[in-house]
PDB file of C-alpha atoms in Angstrom:
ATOM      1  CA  UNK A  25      -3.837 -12.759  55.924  1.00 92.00           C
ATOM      2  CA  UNK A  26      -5.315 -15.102  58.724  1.00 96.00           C
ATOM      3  CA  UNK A  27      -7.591 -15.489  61.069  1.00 97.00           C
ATOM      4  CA  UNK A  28      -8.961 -18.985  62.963  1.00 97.00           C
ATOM      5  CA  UNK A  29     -11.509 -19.134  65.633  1.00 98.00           C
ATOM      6  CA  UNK A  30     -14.933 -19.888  66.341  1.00 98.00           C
ATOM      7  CA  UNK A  31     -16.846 -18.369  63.711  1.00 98.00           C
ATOM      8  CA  UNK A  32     -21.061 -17.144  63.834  1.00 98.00           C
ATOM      9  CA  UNK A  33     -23.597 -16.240  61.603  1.00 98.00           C
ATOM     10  CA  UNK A  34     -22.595 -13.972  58.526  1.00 98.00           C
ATOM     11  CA  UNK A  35     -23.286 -10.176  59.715  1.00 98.00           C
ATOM     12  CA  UNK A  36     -24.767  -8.154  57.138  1.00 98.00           C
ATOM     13  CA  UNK A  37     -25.019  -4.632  56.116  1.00 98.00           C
ATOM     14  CA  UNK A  38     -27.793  -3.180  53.835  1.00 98.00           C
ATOM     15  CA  UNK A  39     -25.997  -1.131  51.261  1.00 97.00           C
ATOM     16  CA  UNK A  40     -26.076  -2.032  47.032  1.00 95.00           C
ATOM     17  CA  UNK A  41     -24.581  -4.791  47.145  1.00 98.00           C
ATOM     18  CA  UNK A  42     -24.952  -5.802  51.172  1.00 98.00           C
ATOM     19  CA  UNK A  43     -22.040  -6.051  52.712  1.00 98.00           C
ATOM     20  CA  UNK A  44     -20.630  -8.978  54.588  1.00 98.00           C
ATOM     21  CA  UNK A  45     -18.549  -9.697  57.526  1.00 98.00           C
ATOM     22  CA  UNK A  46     -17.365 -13.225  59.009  1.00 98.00           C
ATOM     23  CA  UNK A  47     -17.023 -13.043  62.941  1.00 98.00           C
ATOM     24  CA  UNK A  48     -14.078 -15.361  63.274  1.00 98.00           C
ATOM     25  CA  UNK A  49     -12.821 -15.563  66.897  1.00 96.00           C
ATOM     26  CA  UNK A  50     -12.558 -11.689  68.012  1.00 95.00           C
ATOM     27  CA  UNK A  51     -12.353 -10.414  64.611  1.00 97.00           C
ATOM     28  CA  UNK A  52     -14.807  -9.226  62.397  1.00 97.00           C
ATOM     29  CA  UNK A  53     -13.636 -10.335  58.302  1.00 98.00           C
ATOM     30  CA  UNK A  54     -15.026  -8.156  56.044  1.00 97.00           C
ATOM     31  CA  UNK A  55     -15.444 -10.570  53.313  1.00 98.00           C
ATOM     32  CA  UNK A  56     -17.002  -8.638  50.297  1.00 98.00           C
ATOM     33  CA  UNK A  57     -13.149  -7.732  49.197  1.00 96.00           C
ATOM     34  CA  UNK A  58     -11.966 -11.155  48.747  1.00 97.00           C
ATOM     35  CA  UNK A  59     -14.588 -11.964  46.488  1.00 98.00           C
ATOM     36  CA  UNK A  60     -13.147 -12.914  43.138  1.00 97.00           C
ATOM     37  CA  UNK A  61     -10.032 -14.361  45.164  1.00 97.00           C
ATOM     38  CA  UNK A  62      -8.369 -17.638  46.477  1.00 98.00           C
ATOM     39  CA  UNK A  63      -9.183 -18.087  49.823  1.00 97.00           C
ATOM     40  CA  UNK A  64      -9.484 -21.046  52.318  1.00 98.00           C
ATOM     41  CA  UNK A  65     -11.237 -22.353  55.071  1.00 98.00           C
ATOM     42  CA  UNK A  66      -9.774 -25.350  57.480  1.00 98.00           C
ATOM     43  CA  UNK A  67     -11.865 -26.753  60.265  1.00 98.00           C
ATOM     44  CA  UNK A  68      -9.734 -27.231  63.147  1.00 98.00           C
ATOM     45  CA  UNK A  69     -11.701 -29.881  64.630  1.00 97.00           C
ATOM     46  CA  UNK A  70     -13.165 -28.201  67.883  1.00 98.00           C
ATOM     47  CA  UNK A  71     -16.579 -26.868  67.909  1.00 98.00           C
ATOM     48  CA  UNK A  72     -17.883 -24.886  71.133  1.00 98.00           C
ATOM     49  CA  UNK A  73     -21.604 -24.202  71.803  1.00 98.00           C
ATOM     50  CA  UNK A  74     -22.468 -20.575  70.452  1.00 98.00           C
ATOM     51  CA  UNK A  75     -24.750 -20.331  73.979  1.00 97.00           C
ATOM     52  CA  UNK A  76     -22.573 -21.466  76.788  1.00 97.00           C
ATOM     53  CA  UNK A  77     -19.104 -21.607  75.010  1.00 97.00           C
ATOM     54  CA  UNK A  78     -19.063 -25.772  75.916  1.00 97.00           C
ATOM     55  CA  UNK A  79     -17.061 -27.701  74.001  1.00 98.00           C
ATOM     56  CA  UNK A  80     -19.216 -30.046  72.127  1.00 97.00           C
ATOM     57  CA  UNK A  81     -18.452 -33.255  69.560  1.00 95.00           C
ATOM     58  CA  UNK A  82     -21.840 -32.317  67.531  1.00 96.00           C
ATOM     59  CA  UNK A  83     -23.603 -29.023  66.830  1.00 96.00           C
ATOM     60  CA  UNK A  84     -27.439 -28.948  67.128  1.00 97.00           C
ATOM     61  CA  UNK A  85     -29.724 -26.347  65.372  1.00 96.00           C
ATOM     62  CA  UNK A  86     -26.663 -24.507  64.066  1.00 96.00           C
ATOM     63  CA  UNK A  87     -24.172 -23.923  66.987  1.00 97.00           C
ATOM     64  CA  UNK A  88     -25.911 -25.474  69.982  1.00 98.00           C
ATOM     65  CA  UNK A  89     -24.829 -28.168  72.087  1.00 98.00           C
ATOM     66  CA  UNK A  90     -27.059 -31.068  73.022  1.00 97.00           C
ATOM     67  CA  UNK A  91     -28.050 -29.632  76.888  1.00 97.00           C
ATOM     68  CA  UNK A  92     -28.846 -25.884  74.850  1.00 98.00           C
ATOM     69  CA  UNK A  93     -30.528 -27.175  72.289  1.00 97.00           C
ATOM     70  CA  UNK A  94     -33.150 -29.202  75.063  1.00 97.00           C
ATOM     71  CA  UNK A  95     -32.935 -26.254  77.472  1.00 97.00           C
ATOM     72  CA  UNK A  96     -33.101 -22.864  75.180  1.00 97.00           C
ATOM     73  CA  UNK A  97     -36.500 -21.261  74.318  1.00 96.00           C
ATOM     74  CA  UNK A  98     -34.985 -20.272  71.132  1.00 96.00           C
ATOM     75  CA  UNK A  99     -33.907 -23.908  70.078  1.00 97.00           C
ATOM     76  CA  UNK A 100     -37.814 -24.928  71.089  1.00 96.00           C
ATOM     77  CA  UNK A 101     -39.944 -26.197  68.032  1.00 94.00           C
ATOM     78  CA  UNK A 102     -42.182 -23.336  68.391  1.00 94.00           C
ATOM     79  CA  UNK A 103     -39.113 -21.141  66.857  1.00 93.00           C
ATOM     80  CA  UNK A 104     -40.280 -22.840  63.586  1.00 92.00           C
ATOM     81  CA  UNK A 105     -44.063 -23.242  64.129  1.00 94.00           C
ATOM     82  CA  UNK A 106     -44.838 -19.912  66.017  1.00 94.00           C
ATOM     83  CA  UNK A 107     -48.205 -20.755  65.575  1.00 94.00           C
ATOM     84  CA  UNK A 108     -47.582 -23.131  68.225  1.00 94.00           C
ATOM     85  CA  UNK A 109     -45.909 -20.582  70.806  1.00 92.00           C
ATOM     86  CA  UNK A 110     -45.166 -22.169  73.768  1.00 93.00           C
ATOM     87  CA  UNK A 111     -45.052 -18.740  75.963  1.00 90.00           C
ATOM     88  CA  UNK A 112     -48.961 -18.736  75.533  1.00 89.00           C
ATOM     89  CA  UNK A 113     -49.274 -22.030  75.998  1.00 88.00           C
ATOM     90  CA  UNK A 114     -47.387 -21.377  79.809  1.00 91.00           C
ATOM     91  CA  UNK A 115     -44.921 -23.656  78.566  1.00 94.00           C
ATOM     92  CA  UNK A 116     -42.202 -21.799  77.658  1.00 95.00           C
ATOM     93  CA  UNK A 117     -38.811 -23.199  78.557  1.00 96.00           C
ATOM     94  CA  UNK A 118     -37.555 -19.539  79.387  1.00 96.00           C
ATOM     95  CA  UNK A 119     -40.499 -17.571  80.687  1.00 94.00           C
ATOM     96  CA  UNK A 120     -38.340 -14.429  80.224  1.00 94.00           C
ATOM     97  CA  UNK A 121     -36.524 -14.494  77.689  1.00 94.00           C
ATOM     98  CA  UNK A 122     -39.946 -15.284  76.164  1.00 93.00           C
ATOM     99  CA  UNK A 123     -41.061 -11.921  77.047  1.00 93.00           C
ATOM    100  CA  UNK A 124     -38.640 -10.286  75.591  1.00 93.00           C
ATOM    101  CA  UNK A 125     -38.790 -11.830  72.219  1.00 94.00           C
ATOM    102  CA  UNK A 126     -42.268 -13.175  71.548  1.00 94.00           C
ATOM    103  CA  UNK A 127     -43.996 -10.046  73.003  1.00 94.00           C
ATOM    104  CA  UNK A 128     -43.208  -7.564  70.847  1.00 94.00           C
ATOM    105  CA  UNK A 129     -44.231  -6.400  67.453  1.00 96.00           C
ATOM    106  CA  UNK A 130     -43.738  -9.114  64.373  1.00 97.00           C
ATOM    107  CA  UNK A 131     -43.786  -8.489  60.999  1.00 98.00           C
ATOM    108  CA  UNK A 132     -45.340 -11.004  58.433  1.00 98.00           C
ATOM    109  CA  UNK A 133     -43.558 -10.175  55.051  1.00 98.00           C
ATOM    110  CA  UNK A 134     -43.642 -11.246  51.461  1.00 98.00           C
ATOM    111  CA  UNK A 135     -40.074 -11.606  49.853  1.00 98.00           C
ATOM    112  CA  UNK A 136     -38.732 -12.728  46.645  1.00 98.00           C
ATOM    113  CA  UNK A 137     -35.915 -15.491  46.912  1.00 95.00           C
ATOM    114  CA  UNK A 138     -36.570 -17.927  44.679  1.00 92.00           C
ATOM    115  CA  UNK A 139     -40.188 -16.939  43.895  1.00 92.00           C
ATOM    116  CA  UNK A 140     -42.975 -15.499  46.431  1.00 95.00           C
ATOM    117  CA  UNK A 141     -42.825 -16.410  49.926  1.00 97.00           C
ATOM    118  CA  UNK A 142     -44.260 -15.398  53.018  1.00 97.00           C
ATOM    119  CA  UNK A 143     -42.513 -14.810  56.230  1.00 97.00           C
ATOM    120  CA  UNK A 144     -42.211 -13.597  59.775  1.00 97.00           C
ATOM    121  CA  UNK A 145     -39.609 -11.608  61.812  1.00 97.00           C
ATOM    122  CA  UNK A 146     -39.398  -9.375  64.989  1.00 96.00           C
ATOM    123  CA  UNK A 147     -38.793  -5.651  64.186  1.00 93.00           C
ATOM    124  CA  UNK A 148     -35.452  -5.660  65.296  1.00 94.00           C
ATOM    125  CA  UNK A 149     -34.187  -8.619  62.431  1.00 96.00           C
ATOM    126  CA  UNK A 150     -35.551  -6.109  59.614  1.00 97.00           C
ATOM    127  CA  UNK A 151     -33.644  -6.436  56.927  1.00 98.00           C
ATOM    128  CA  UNK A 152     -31.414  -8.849  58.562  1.00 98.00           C
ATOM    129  CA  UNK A 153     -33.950 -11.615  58.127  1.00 97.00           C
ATOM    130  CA  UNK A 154     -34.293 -10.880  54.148  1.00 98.00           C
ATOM    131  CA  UNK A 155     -31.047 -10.967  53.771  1.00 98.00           C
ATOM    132  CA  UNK A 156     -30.079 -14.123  55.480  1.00 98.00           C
ATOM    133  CA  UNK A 157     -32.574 -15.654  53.307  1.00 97.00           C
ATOM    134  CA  UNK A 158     -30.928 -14.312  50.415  1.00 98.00           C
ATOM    135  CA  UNK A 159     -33.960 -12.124  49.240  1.00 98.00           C
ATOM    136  CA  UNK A 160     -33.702 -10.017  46.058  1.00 98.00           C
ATOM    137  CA  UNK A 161     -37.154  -8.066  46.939  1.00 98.00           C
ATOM    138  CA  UNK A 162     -39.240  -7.769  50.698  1.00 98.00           C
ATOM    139  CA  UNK A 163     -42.267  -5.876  51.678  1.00 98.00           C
ATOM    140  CA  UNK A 164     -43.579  -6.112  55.328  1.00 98.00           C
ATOM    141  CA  UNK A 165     -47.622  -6.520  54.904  1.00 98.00           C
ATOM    142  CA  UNK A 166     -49.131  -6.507  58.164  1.00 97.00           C
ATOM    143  CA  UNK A 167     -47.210  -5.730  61.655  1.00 97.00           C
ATOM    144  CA  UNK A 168     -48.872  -7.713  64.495  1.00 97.00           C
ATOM    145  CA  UNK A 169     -48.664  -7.508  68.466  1.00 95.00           C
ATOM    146  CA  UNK A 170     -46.794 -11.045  69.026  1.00 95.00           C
ATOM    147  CA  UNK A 171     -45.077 -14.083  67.853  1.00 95.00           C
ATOM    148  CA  UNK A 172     -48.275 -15.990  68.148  1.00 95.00           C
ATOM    149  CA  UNK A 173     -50.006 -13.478  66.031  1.00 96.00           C
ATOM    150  CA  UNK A 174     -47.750 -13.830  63.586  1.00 96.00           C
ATOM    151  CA  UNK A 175     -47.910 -17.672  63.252  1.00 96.00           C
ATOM    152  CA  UNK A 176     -51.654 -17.214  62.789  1.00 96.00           C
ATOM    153  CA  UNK A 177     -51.282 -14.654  60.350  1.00 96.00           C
ATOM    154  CA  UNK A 178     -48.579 -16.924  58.285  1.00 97.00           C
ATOM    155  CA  UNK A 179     -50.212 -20.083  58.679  1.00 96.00           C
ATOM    156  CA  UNK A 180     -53.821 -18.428  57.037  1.00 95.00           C
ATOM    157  CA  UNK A 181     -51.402 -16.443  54.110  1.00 97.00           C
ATOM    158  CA  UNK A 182     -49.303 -19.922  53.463  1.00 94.00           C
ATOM    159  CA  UNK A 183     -52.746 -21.205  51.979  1.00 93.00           C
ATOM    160  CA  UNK A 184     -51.946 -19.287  49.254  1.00 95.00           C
ATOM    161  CA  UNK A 185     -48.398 -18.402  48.623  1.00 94.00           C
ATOM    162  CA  UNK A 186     -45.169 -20.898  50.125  1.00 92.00           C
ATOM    163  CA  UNK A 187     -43.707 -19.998  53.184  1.00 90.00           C
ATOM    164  CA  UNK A 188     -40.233 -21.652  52.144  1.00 91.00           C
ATOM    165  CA  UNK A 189     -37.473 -20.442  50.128  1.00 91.00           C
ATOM    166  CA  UNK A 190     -35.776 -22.987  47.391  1.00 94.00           C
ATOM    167  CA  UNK A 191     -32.286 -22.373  48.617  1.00 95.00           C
ATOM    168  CA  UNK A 192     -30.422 -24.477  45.515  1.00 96.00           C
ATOM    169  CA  UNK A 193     -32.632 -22.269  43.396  1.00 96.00           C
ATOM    170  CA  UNK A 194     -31.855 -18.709  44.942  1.00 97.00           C
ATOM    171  CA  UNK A 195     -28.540 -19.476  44.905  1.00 97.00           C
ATOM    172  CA  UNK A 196     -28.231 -20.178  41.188  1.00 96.00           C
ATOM    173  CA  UNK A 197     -29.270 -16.488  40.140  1.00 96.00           C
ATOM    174  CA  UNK A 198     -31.237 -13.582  40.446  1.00 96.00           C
ATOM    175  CA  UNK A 199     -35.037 -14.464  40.855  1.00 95.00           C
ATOM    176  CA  UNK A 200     -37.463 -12.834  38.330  1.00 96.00           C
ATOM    177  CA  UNK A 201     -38.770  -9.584  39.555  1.00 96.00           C
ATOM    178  CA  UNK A 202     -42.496 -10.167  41.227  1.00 96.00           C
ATOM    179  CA  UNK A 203     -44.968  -7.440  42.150  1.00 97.00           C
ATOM    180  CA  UNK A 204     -45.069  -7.854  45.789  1.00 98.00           C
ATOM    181  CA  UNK A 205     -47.282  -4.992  46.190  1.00 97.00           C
ATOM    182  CA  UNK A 206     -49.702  -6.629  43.965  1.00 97.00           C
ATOM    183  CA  UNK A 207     -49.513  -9.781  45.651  1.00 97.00           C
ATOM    184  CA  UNK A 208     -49.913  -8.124  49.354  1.00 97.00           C
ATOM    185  CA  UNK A 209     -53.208  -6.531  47.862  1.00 97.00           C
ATOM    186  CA  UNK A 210     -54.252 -10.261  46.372  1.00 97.00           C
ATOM    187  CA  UNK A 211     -54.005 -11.743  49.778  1.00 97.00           C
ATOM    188  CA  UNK A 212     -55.951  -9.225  51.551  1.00 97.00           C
ATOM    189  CA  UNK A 213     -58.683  -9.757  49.770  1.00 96.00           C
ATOM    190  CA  UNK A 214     -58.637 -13.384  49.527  1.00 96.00           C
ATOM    191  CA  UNK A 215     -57.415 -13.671  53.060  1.00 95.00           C
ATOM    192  CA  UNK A 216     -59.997 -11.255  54.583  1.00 95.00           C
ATOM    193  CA  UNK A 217     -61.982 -13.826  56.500  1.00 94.00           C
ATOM    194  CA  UNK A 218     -59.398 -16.055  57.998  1.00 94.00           C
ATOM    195  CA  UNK A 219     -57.615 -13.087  59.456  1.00 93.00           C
ATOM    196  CA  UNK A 220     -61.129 -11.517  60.424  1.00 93.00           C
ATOM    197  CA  UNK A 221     -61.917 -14.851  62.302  1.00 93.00           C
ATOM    198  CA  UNK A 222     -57.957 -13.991  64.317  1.00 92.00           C
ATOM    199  CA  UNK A 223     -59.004 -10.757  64.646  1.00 89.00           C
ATOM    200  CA  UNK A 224     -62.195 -11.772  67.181  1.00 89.00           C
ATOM    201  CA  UNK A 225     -60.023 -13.467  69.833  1.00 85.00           C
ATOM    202  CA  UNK A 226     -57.377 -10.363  69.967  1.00 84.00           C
ATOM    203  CA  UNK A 227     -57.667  -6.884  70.102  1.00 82.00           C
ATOM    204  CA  UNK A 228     -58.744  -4.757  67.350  1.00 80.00           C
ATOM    205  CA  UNK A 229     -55.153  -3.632  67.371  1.00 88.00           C
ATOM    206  CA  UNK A 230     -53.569  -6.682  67.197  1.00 94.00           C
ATOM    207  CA  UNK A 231     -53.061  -7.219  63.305  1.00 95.00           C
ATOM    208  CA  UNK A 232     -52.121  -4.086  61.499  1.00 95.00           C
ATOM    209  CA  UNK A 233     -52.202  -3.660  57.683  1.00 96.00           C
ATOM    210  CA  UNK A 234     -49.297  -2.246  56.287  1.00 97.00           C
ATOM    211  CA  UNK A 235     -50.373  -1.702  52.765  1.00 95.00           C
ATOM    212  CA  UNK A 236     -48.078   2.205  51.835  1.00 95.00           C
ATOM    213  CA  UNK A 237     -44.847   0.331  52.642  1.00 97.00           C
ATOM    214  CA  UNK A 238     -41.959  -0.036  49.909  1.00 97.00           C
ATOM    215  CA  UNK A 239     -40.815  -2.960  48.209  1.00 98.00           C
ATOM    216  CA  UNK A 240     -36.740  -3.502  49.548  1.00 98.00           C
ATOM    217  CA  UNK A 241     -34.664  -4.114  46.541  1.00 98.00           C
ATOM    218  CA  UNK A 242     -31.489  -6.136  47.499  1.00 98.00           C
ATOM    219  CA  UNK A 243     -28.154  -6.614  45.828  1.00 98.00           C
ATOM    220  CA  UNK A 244     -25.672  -9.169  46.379  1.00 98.00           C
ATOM    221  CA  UNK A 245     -21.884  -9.267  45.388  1.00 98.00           C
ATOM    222  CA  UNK A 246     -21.637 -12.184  43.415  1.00 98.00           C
ATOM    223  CA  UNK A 247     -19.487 -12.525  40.104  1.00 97.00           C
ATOM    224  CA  UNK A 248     -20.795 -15.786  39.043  1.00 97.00           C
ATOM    225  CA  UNK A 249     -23.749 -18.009  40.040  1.00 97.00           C
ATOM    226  CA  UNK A 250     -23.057 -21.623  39.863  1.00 97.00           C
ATOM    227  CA  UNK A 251     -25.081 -23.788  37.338  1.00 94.00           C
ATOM    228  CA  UNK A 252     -25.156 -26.664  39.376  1.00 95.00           C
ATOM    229  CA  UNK A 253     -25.067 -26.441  43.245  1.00 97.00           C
ATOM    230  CA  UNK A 254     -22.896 -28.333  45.429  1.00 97.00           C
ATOM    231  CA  UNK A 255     -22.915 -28.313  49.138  1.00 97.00           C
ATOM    232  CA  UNK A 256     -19.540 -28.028  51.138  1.00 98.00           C
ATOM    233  CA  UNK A 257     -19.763 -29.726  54.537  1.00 96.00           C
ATOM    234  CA  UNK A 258     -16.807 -28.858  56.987  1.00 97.00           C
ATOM    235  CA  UNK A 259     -18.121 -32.297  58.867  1.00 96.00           C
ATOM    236  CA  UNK A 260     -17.007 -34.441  55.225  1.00 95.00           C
ATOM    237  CA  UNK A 261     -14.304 -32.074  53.687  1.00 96.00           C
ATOM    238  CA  UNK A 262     -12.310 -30.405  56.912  1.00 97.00           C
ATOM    239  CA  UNK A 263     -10.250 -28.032  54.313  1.00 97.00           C
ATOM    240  CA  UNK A 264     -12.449 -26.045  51.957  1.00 98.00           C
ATOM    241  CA  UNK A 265     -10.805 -23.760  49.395  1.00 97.00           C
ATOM    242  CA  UNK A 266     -11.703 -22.361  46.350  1.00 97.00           C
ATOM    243  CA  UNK A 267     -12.120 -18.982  44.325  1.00 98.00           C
ATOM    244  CA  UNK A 268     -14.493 -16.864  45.798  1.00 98.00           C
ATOM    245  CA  UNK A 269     -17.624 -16.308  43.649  1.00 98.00           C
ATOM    246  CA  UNK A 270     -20.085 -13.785  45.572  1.00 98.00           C
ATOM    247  CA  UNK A 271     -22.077 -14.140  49.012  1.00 98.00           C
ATOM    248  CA  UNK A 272     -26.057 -14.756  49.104  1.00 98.00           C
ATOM    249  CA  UNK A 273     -27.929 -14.903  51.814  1.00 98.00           C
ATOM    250  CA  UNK A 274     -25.616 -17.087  54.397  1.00 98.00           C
ATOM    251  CA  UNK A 275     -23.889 -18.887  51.979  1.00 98.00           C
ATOM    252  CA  UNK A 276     -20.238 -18.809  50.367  1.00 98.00           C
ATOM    253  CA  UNK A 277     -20.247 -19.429  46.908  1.00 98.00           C
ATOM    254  CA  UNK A 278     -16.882 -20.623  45.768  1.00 98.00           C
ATOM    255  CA  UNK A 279     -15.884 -22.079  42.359  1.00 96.00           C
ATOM    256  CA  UNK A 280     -15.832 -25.161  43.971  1.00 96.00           C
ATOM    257  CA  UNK A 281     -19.208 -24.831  45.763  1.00 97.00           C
ATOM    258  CA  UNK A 282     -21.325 -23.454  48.060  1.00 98.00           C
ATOM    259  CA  UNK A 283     -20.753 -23.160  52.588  1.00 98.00           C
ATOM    260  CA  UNK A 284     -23.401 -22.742  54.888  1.00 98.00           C
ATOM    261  CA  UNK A 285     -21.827 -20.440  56.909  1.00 98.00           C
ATOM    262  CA  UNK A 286     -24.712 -20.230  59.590  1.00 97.00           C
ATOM    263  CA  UNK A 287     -24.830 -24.169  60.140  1.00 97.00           C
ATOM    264  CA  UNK A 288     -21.248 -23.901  61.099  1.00 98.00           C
ATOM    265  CA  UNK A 289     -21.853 -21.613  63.964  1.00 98.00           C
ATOM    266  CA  UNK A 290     -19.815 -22.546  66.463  1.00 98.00           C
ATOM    267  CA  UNK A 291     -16.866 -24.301  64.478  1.00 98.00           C
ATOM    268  CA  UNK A 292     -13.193 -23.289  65.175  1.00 98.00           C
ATOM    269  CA  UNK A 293     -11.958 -22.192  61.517  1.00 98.00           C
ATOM    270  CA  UNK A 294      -8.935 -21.280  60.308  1.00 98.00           C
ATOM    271  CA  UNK A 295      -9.286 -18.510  57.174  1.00 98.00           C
ATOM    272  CA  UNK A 296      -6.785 -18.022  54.724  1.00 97.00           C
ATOM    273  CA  UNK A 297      -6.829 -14.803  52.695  1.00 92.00           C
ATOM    274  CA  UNK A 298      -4.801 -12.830  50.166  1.00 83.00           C
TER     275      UNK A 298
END
C-alpha cells in the first residue's frame, strides 16, 4: 500500500482506543491497523502552506508559510496567550474570522497528560483538543462567553495547577489516574476571588461553573511505550521507517522513535504500508 501527498493534522475519533486517520493528499489513512507493523514515511522535499496551498522552503507554526503566518489571526500570538486577545483589543488581524472563533463559548478544562493541567478550547474542538494533547482523563470546569474569558479564567487557575503538558513524559506511558473532580472543586474554592474580581467587568453570565460534568476517560492504541524518547525530524532524517508502536496524542511512536505529525503539516510524504 501507498499513498504520498501533503499530509495535516492527525484526525481523531473518540472510541476505546481513539481512532486515527492520516490525511495524506486526498486520502484519509486509517492508521490504527498498521500499528504493530513496518511502515515508512519519505519526505519528498516540497512543503505547501496548509492556508493558501503556496509552495514554501520553511513551515511556520506547523504548516504556514512566512506571509500566513504574519497575516492569519490564527497564527497571531494571542492564539497562545488568549488572555491577550487581540479582537478586543480592535486589533485583530482578521476582524471576522475573529468573530467567528473568539466569540463563542470556551471551555477551560482540567486534563490528565502527564499530570494535572489546565486548558482552554472552543466547544466545537471537544474532545479533539484532549486528544491531540494526548490526554488519558478531561473534565470541562467552567464554560465561558469568549476567548478572552477564557484566558482570564486560565491565567487565575494556572496559579495553581500547570497549564502545560510534559510531552516526553506523556508519551512514555499511561499517567497515574488523578481525581479531576476533586481538583475542579479545590480550585473553586481557592480560586473564588480572582474569578469573582473577572466576574465584575462581564456579565453575570459570562463564566459558568460546570461542576455535574464527567471525567472523559481516553484510550490510546499503543503496544509499547518507549523508555527513552527520541524525536524524528523529517527536516534531519528525510526517510523515517520503523515498526509501528501505538499513536498518542499527535505523535507516531515507532520502534525507532517518535513523529510529530502536526508540525509536519503541510509536508509532501510518501507512506509506505503493508
Amino acid at each position: 500500500m501507498e499513498y504520498s501527498g501533503n499530509i495535516q493534522k492527525l484526525v481523531t475519533s473518540l472510541e476505546q482506543p481513539v481512532q486515527y486517520q492520516l490525511p495524506i493528499g486526498d486520502d484519509l489513512v486509517p492508521m490504527n491497523s498498521h500499528i504493530g507493523n513496518f511502515i515508512s514515511l519519505s519526505y519528498l522535499s516540497e512543503i505547501n502552506c496548509i492556508a493558501c496551498g503556496r509552495k514554501t522552503n520553511k513551515s511556520f507554526n506547523q504548516g504556514f508559510c512566512y506571509p500566513c503566518f504574519q497575516s492569519l489571526a490564527q497564527c497571531d500570538s494571542c492564539i497562545i496567550k488568549p488572555e491577550q486577545c487581540h479582537y478586543f483589543e480592535g486589533t485583530c488581524r482578521e476582524p471576522e474570522w475573529g468573530e467567528k472563533h473568539c466569540l463563542q463559548d470556551h471551555y477551560v478544562y482540567l486534563a490528565n497528560s502527564s499530570g494535572s493541567k489546565v486548558g482552554i478550547t472552543r466547544g466545537s474542538q471537544i474532545p479533539t483538543r484532549w486528544m491531540d494533547q494526548g490526554a488519558c482523563q478531561a473534565l470541562p470546569i467552567y464554560r465561558v462567553k469568549n476567548r478572552l474569558l477564557s484566558g482570564l479564567v486560565e491565567v487565575a487557575l494556572k496559579q495553581h495547577v500547570a497549564d502545560k503538558t510534559h510531552w516526553q513524559r506523556m508519551l512514555k506511558g499511561v499517567p497515574e489516574a488523578v481525581d479531576l473532580a476533586a481538583k475542579r472543586d479545590e480550585l473553586y474554592e481557592t480560586c473564588a476571588q480572582e474569578l469573582a474580581a473577572i466576574l465584575k467587568q462581564h456579565d453575570d453570565d459570562a463564566i459558568t461553573p460546570l461542576s455535574d460534568e464527567p471525567v472523559v476517560d481516553i484510550s490510546y492504541p499503543v503496544v509499547e511505550y518507549p523508555d527513552k524518547v527520541k524525536s524524528l525530524n523529517f527536516d534531519k532524517t528525510p526517510e523515517i521507517e520503523g515498526v509501528l508502536m501505538g499513536i498518542k496524542g499527535q505523535y507516531l511512536i515507532f520502534d525507532t522513535g517518535v513523529l510529530n505529525i502536526r508540525k509536519f503539516s503541510g509536508y509532501k510524504v510518501r507512506l509506505q504500508a503493508p
